[in-house]
Tab-separated table of C-alpha atoms in Angstrom:
chain	number	residue	atom	x	y	z
A	7	MET	CA	-27.933	9.953	7.579
A	8	LYS	CA	-28.763	9.647	11.265
A	9	VAL	CA	-25.830	10.762	13.410
A	10	THR	CA	-25.442	11.021	17.174
A	11	LEU	CA	-23.235	13.842	18.429
A	12	ILE	CA	-21.876	13.085	21.904
A	13	ARG	CA	-20.462	16.147	23.659
A	14	THR	CA	-17.971	15.513	26.478
A	15	GLY	CA	-16.336	18.923	26.922
A	16	GLY	CA	-12.701	19.777	26.206
A	17	THR	CA	-11.452	22.927	24.483
A	18	ILE	CA	-13.886	22.315	21.644
A	19	GLY	CA	-16.630	22.815	24.232
A	20	CYS	CA	-15.098	25.930	25.827
A	21	LEU	CA	-15.291	29.689	25.505
A	22	LYS	CA	-12.546	32.238	26.164
A	23	GLY	CA	-13.527	34.807	28.778
A	24	ASP	CA	-12.689	38.513	28.825
A	25	ASP	CA	-9.767	37.645	31.135
A	26	GLY	CA	-8.319	35.306	28.486
A	27	VAL	CA	-9.072	32.160	30.486
A	28	ILE	CA	-10.518	29.245	28.479
A	29	ALA	CA	-13.322	27.561	30.412
A	30	LEU	CA	-16.034	24.982	29.784
A	31	SER	CA	-19.312	26.297	28.421
A	32	PRO	CA	-22.150	23.772	28.007
A	33	ALA	CA	-23.935	26.339	25.852
A	34	THR	CA	-21.328	25.961	23.097
A	35	ASP	CA	-23.018	25.017	19.808
A	36	ILE	CA	-21.561	22.508	17.357
A	37	HIS	CA	-23.068	22.432	13.883
A	38	LEU	CA	-23.049	19.462	11.509
A	39	ASP	CA	-25.136	20.408	8.507
A	40	GLY	CA	-26.852	17.806	6.340
A	41	PHE	CA	-27.380	15.166	9.027
A	42	ASP	CA	-30.314	14.018	11.124
A	43	LEU	CA	-28.574	14.932	14.360
A	44	ASP	CA	-29.247	13.742	17.902
A	45	VAL	CA	-27.138	15.488	20.573
A	46	GLN	CA	-26.233	13.833	23.884
A	47	THR	CA	-24.056	14.932	26.801
A	48	PRO	CA	-23.225	12.018	29.159
A	49	PHE	CA	-20.711	14.266	30.980
A	50	TYR	CA	-19.015	17.589	30.340
A	51	GLU	CA	-15.439	17.953	31.514
A	52	LEU	CA	-11.916	19.052	30.659
A	53	SER	CA	-10.148	15.946	29.416
A	54	GLU	CA	-7.297	16.176	31.934
A	55	ARG	CA	-9.925	15.456	34.615
A	56	ILE	CA	-11.387	12.391	32.916
A	57	GLY	CA	-11.133	8.962	34.543
A	58	VAL	CA	-12.694	5.513	34.510
A	59	SER	CA	-16.109	6.718	35.713
A	60	HIS	CA	-16.276	8.907	32.585
A	61	TYR	CA	-15.176	6.007	30.368
A	62	ASP	CA	-17.984	3.910	31.829
A	63	LYS	CA	-20.564	6.598	31.025
A	64	LEU	CA	-19.183	7.066	27.515
A	65	VAL	CA	-19.261	3.360	26.673
A	66	LYS	CA	-22.869	3.142	27.812
A	67	ALA	CA	-23.819	6.267	25.822
A	68	VAL	CA	-22.140	4.966	22.656
A	69	LEU	CA	-23.729	1.519	22.906
A	70	SER	CA	-27.155	3.100	23.401
A	71	ALA	CA	-26.679	5.520	20.500
A	72	ALA	CA	-25.278	2.843	18.181
A	73	ALA	CA	-28.541	0.928	18.329
A	74	ASP	CA	-30.254	3.402	15.978
A	75	SER	CA	-27.486	5.651	14.604
A	76	GLU	CA	-25.521	5.299	11.403
A	77	ALA	CA	-22.510	7.117	12.836
A	78	ILE	CA	-21.339	8.736	16.080
A	79	ILE	CA	-19.182	11.842	16.465
A	80	ILE	CA	-17.686	12.536	19.908
A	81	THR	CA	-16.237	15.923	20.870
A	82	HIS	CA	-13.411	15.643	23.412
A	83	GLY	CA	-10.372	17.460	24.791
A	84	SER	CA	-6.952	16.784	23.280
A	85	ASP	CA	-4.927	16.124	26.457
A	86	THR	CA	-6.178	12.597	27.137
A	87	LEU	CA	-7.819	11.804	23.803
A	88	PRO	CA	-5.440	8.897	22.964
A	89	TYR	CA	-6.572	7.204	26.188
A	90	THR	CA	-10.318	7.733	25.772
A	91	ALA	CA	-10.249	6.678	22.118
A	92	SER	CA	-8.286	3.520	22.972
A	93	VAL	CA	-10.494	2.605	25.930
A	94	LEU	CA	-13.601	2.940	23.785
A	95	ALA	CA	-12.097	0.870	20.963
A	96	PHE	CA	-11.088	-1.985	23.277
A	97	ALA	CA	-14.304	-1.858	25.306
A	98	LEU	CA	-16.560	-1.980	22.236
A	99	GLY	CA	-14.652	-4.607	20.286
A	100	LYS	CA	-16.300	-5.049	16.882
A	101	THR	CA	-18.375	-2.058	15.747
A	102	ASN	CA	-20.611	-1.746	12.691
A	103	ILE	CA	-20.586	2.048	12.358
A	104	PRO	CA	-17.969	4.822	12.304
A	105	ILE	CA	-17.285	6.416	15.697
A	106	VAL	CA	-15.125	9.518	15.313
A	107	PHE	CA	-13.584	11.720	18.006
A	108	VAL	CA	-12.997	15.409	17.264
A	109	CYS	CA	-11.052	17.948	19.327
A	110	SER	CA	-9.830	21.520	18.812
A	111	ASP	CA	-6.786	23.581	19.738
A	112	LYS	CA	-8.976	26.625	20.421
A	113	PRO	CA	-12.644	27.309	21.191
A	114	LEU	CA	-14.818	27.173	18.085
A	115	THR	CA	-15.658	30.860	18.460
A	116	GLU	CA	-12.184	31.497	16.994
A	117	LYS	CA	-12.139	31.272	13.199
A	118	ASP	CA	-8.720	29.597	13.041
A	119	ALA	CA	-9.598	26.874	15.562
A	120	SER	CA	-8.483	23.455	14.301
A	121	GLY	CA	-11.834	21.976	15.309
A	122	HIS	CA	-13.568	23.549	12.301
A	123	ARG	CA	-11.456	21.560	9.846
A	124	SER	CA	-11.569	18.405	11.982
A	125	LEU	CA	-15.380	18.495	12.134
A	126	LYS	CA	-15.577	18.807	8.340
A	127	THR	CA	-13.168	15.898	7.964
A	128	ALA	CA	-15.245	13.786	10.361
A	129	ALA	CA	-18.441	14.671	8.474
A	130	ALA	CA	-16.909	13.539	5.178
A	131	PHE	CA	-15.388	10.392	6.665
A	132	ILE	CA	-18.520	9.013	8.323
A	133	LYS	CA	-20.218	8.934	4.926
A	134	THR	CA	-17.814	6.128	3.943
A	135	ARG	CA	-19.402	4.040	6.748
A	136	GLU	CA	-15.965	2.694	7.636
A	137	SER	CA	-16.506	0.945	10.965
A	138	GLY	CA	-14.344	1.386	14.039
A	139	VAL	CA	-13.138	4.037	16.482
A	140	PHE	CA	-11.255	6.929	14.888
A	141	VAL	CA	-9.909	10.405	15.582
A	142	SER	CA	-10.344	13.253	13.096
A	143	ASP	CA	-7.537	15.813	13.264
A	144	GLY	CA	-7.129	18.370	10.492
A	145	ASN	CA	-7.329	16.489	7.198
A	146	ASP	CA	-6.318	13.138	8.663
A	147	VAL	CA	-8.348	10.348	10.229
A	148	HIS	CA	-6.417	8.267	12.751
A	149	PHE	CA	-7.172	4.886	14.272
A	150	GLY	CA	-8.034	5.504	17.919
A	151	VAL	CA	-5.588	2.865	19.157
A	152	ARG	CA	-2.591	4.261	17.232
A	153	LEU	CA	-2.759	7.867	18.333
A	154	LEU	CA	0.353	9.246	20.022
A	155	GLU	CA	-0.046	11.680	22.888
A	156	ASP	CA	-0.127	15.297	21.741
A	157	ARG	CA	3.296	16.824	22.306
A	158	ALA	CA	4.023	20.184	23.923
A	159	PHE	CA	4.484	23.052	21.457
A	160	GLU	CA	2.560	21.183	18.749
A	161	GLU	CA	-1.073	21.581	17.778
A	162	ARG	CA	-1.694	18.346	15.924
A	163	PHE	CA	-1.794	14.607	16.507
A	164	PHE	CA	0.415	11.913	15.019
A	165	SER	CA	-0.098	8.175	14.638
A	166	ALA	CA	2.606	5.636	15.403
A	167	HIS	CA	4.678	5.101	12.245
A	168	ASP	CA	2.295	7.576	10.539
A	169	ARG	CA	-0.110	4.654	10.034
A	170	ILE	CA	-3.386	6.537	9.608
A	171	CYS	CA	-6.756	5.356	8.334
A	172	ALA	CA	-7.635	8.070	5.831
A	173	HIS	CA	-6.846	11.483	4.405
A	174	VAL	CA	-9.568	13.947	3.430
A	175	ASP	CA	-9.064	16.692	0.851
A	176	ASN	CA	-11.944	18.934	-0.266
A	177	MET	CA	-14.399	16.426	1.240
A	178	ARG	CA	-12.894	13.618	-0.869
A	179	VAL	CA	-11.922	10.684	1.350
A	180	ASP	CA	-8.905	8.517	0.537
A	181	ILE	CA	-8.914	5.353	2.672
A	182	ILE	CA	-5.290	4.392	3.283
A	183	GLU	CA	-5.676	1.395	5.582
A	184	HIS	CA	-8.657	-0.737	6.550
A	185	ILE	CA	-8.780	-2.658	9.824
A	186	GLU	CA	-11.130	-5.498	10.772
A	187	SER	CA	-11.792	-5.640	14.508
A	188	ASN	CA	-11.696	-8.906	16.439
A	189	GLU	CA	-15.225	-10.235	17.023
A	190	LYS	CA	-14.144	-12.665	19.728
A	191	TYR	CA	-15.128	-10.507	22.690
A	192	PRO	CA	-18.491	-8.816	23.313
A	193	PRO	CA	-18.643	-5.176	24.441
A	194	GLN	CA	-17.382	-4.548	27.952
A	195	THR	CA	-20.399	-2.666	29.232
A	196	VAL	CA	-19.082	-1.943	32.728
A	197	LEU	CA	-15.735	-0.311	33.470
A	198	ARG	CA	-14.442	-0.062	37.006
A	199	PRO	CA	-11.199	1.532	38.258
A	200	LYS	CA	-8.119	-0.676	38.296
A	201	LYS	CA	-4.773	0.164	39.867
A	202	ILE	CA	-2.141	0.314	37.136
A	203	LEU	CA	1.220	1.798	38.095
A	204	TYR	CA	2.631	3.581	35.045
A	205	ILE	CA	6.406	4.050	35.230
A	206	LYS	CA	8.352	6.137	32.742
A	207	PRO	CA	12.130	5.551	32.746
A	208	HIS	CA	14.557	8.378	33.422
A	209	PRO	CA	18.239	8.586	34.364
A	210	GLN	CA	18.986	7.533	37.939
A	211	ILE	CA	15.493	6.110	38.393
A	212	ASP	CA	14.937	4.953	41.982
A	213	TYR	CA	12.570	1.988	42.003
A	214	ALA	CA	12.605	1.929	45.812
A	215	ALA	CA	10.479	5.082	45.725
A	216	TYR	CA	7.485	3.146	44.348
A	217	ASP	CA	4.980	1.697	46.793
A	218	LEU	CA	3.499	-1.333	45.029
A	219	LYS	CA	0.845	-2.138	47.614
A	220	GLY	CA	-2.558	-2.750	46.064
A	221	PHE	CA	-1.594	-2.424	42.393
A	222	ASP	CA	-3.060	-4.851	39.869
A	223	CYS	CA	-0.108	-4.539	37.480
A	224	ILE	CA	2.734	-2.292	36.339
A	225	LEU	CA	3.053	-0.719	32.904
A	226	HIS	CA	6.690	0.228	32.316
A	227	ASP	CA	7.525	2.499	29.404
A	228	THR	CA	10.904	2.492	27.623
A	229	TYR	CA	13.213	4.918	25.913
A	230	HIS	CA	12.704	5.442	22.177
A	231	SER	CA	14.841	2.395	21.300
A	232	GLY	CA	12.657	0.113	23.423
A	233	THR	CA	15.285	0.042	26.158
A	234	ALA	CA	15.559	0.645	29.893
A	235	ASP	CA	18.272	-0.040	32.483
A	236	GLU	CA	17.725	-3.790	32.632
A	237	ARG	CA	19.977	-4.216	35.681
A	238	LYS	CA	17.837	-1.978	37.873
A	239	LEU	CA	14.583	-3.144	36.313
A	240	ASN	CA	15.375	-6.832	36.751
A	241	LYS	CA	16.175	-6.290	40.421
A	242	PHE	CA	12.907	-4.370	40.787
A	243	ALA	CA	11.000	-7.222	39.108
A	244	GLU	CA	12.294	-9.682	41.690
A	245	SER	CA	10.505	-7.758	44.442
A	246	CYS	CA	7.207	-7.291	42.541
A	247	ARG	CA	4.128	-9.320	43.386
A	248	CYS	CA	2.124	-8.078	40.413
A	249	PRO	CA	2.779	-8.481	36.666
A	250	ILE	CA	5.105	-6.058	34.854
A	251	TYR	CA	4.370	-5.182	31.217
A	252	LEU	CA	7.061	-3.430	29.218
A	253	VAL	CA	6.025	-1.301	26.229
A	254	GLY	CA	7.718	0.894	23.659
A	255	GLY	CA	9.799	-1.311	21.382
A	256	ASP	CA	9.165	-1.950	17.715
A	257	GLY	CA	10.594	-5.459	17.528
A	258	GLY	CA	13.376	-4.302	15.195
A	259	ARG	CA	16.711	-3.383	16.747
A	260	VAL	CA	17.368	-5.386	19.904
A	261	TYR	CA	20.044	-4.001	22.207
A	262	SER	CA	21.726	-6.141	24.839
A	263	SER	CA	19.861	-4.232	27.540
A	264	LYS	CA	16.518	-5.250	26.010
A	265	ALA	CA	17.633	-8.827	25.403
A	266	GLY	CA	18.576	-9.010	29.084
A	267	PHE	CA	15.156	-8.334	30.580
A	268	ALA	CA	14.159	-10.938	33.174
A	269	LYS	CA	11.552	-13.543	32.211
A	270	GLU	CA	9.157	-12.068	34.796
A	271	ILE	CA	8.833	-8.970	32.581
A	272	CYS	CA	6.259	-9.284	29.780
A	273	VAL	CA	7.543	-7.374	26.752
A	274	ILE	CA	4.809	-6.230	24.367
A	275	ASP	CA	6.180	-4.558	21.248
A	276	ASN	CA	4.648	-2.592	18.373
A	277	ILE	CA	1.937	-0.867	20.408
A	278	THR	CA	1.781	2.624	21.898
A	279	ALA	CA	2.012	3.092	25.651
A	280	ALA	CA	-1.402	4.780	25.763
A	281	ALA	CA	-3.021	1.894	23.872
A	282	LEU	CA	-1.454	-0.758	26.111
A	283	TYR	CA	-2.475	1.151	29.244
A	284	CYS	CA	-6.065	1.154	28.019
A	285	LYS	CA	-5.945	-2.456	26.876
A	286	LEU	CA	-4.761	-3.378	30.370
A	287	LEU	CA	-7.600	-1.376	31.922
A	288	VAL	CA	-10.243	-3.033	29.760
A	289	GLY	CA	-8.608	-6.460	30.105
A	290	LEU	CA	-8.526	-6.240	33.902
A	291	ASN	CA	-12.265	-5.531	33.747
A	292	ARG	CA	-12.888	-8.418	31.342
A	293	PHE	CA	-10.893	-11.217	32.932
A	294	GLY	CA	-10.290	-12.708	36.348
A	295	THR	CA	-7.008	-14.534	35.767
A	296	CYS	CA	-3.539	-13.485	34.664
A	297	GLU	CA	-3.519	-16.203	31.995
A	298	GLU	CA	-6.697	-14.848	30.370
A	299	LEU	CA	-5.406	-11.288	30.563
A	300	ASN	CA	-2.054	-12.143	28.983
A	301	ARG	CA	-3.693	-14.036	26.138
A	302	TYR	CA	-5.912	-11.017	25.466
A	303	LEU	CA	-3.011	-8.558	25.577
A	304	TYR	CA	-1.073	-10.389	22.878
A	305	GLU	CA	-4.109	-10.863	20.601
A	306	LYS	CA	-4.810	-8.264	17.926
A	307	GLN	CA	-8.136	-6.581	18.683
A	308	CYS	CA	-8.594	-3.455	16.566
A	309	GLY	CA	-5.403	-2.490	14.762
A	310	GLU	CA	-3.359	-1.624	17.845
A	311	PHE	CA	-0.318	-3.654	16.741
A	312	LEU	CA	1.839	-2.078	14.071
A	313	ALA	CA	3.603	-5.227	12.889
């Protein structure tokens, strides 16, 4: 099986120095036995430093590799992995091969690094030839667009509502959910920076502190119940000259505060904040009008909606 390994850095591509500091090391070897392996390195960086220029390089590298590979494995840092995986999934659209991200909590020189298990899981999973963009973490395979941001004090990833793609035990793969990607849109081969203001609610939030000049849109997160202070937010929306997208609800319980959001606020439920941020980024690159963008945002593309 011909597999392309794309190395992008992250802890999985680091070494720990004598001073205890973990730093990038391009010389780090990653072994995937039993495959016809082609290794590429479009960039090499800690994931907290990754931005749109890196996404653009990654999309181009994946599209080039996909032309003659049966699967692609991408090594990446954990900090921003939900964003990179989502951007790639939305930018590619329909894929015909498995593309699997792998990260690690420690450098691979340490025997108990999580990356060892995740690499084995990825190696077993790609043999199913399940198409799409995925993340291998431990024994689980997640859909790239459902991954929740890694939380402090935890060394594993979770999917929204625990809706994962597959579980791997002793190299035996159990597919739990299959997703067909939307074929409507071709790959977005060029990604350019867009100005998205990401606001996370907190008590006594002061919307006057935000300078909205030059922003393409606003992504506003919510509390865990899909709520925010609608009185302050509605007043803020009146002064905005760019679209506001509200994310975080599950479409179930609807509190009066959520029901009271102004009509200028576009509420998009049943999707993670990271996935919607990335869908906005790709959509702003794809389309030139707000109408086209909004239609795209509400359309299911690759399993990002959970209901």
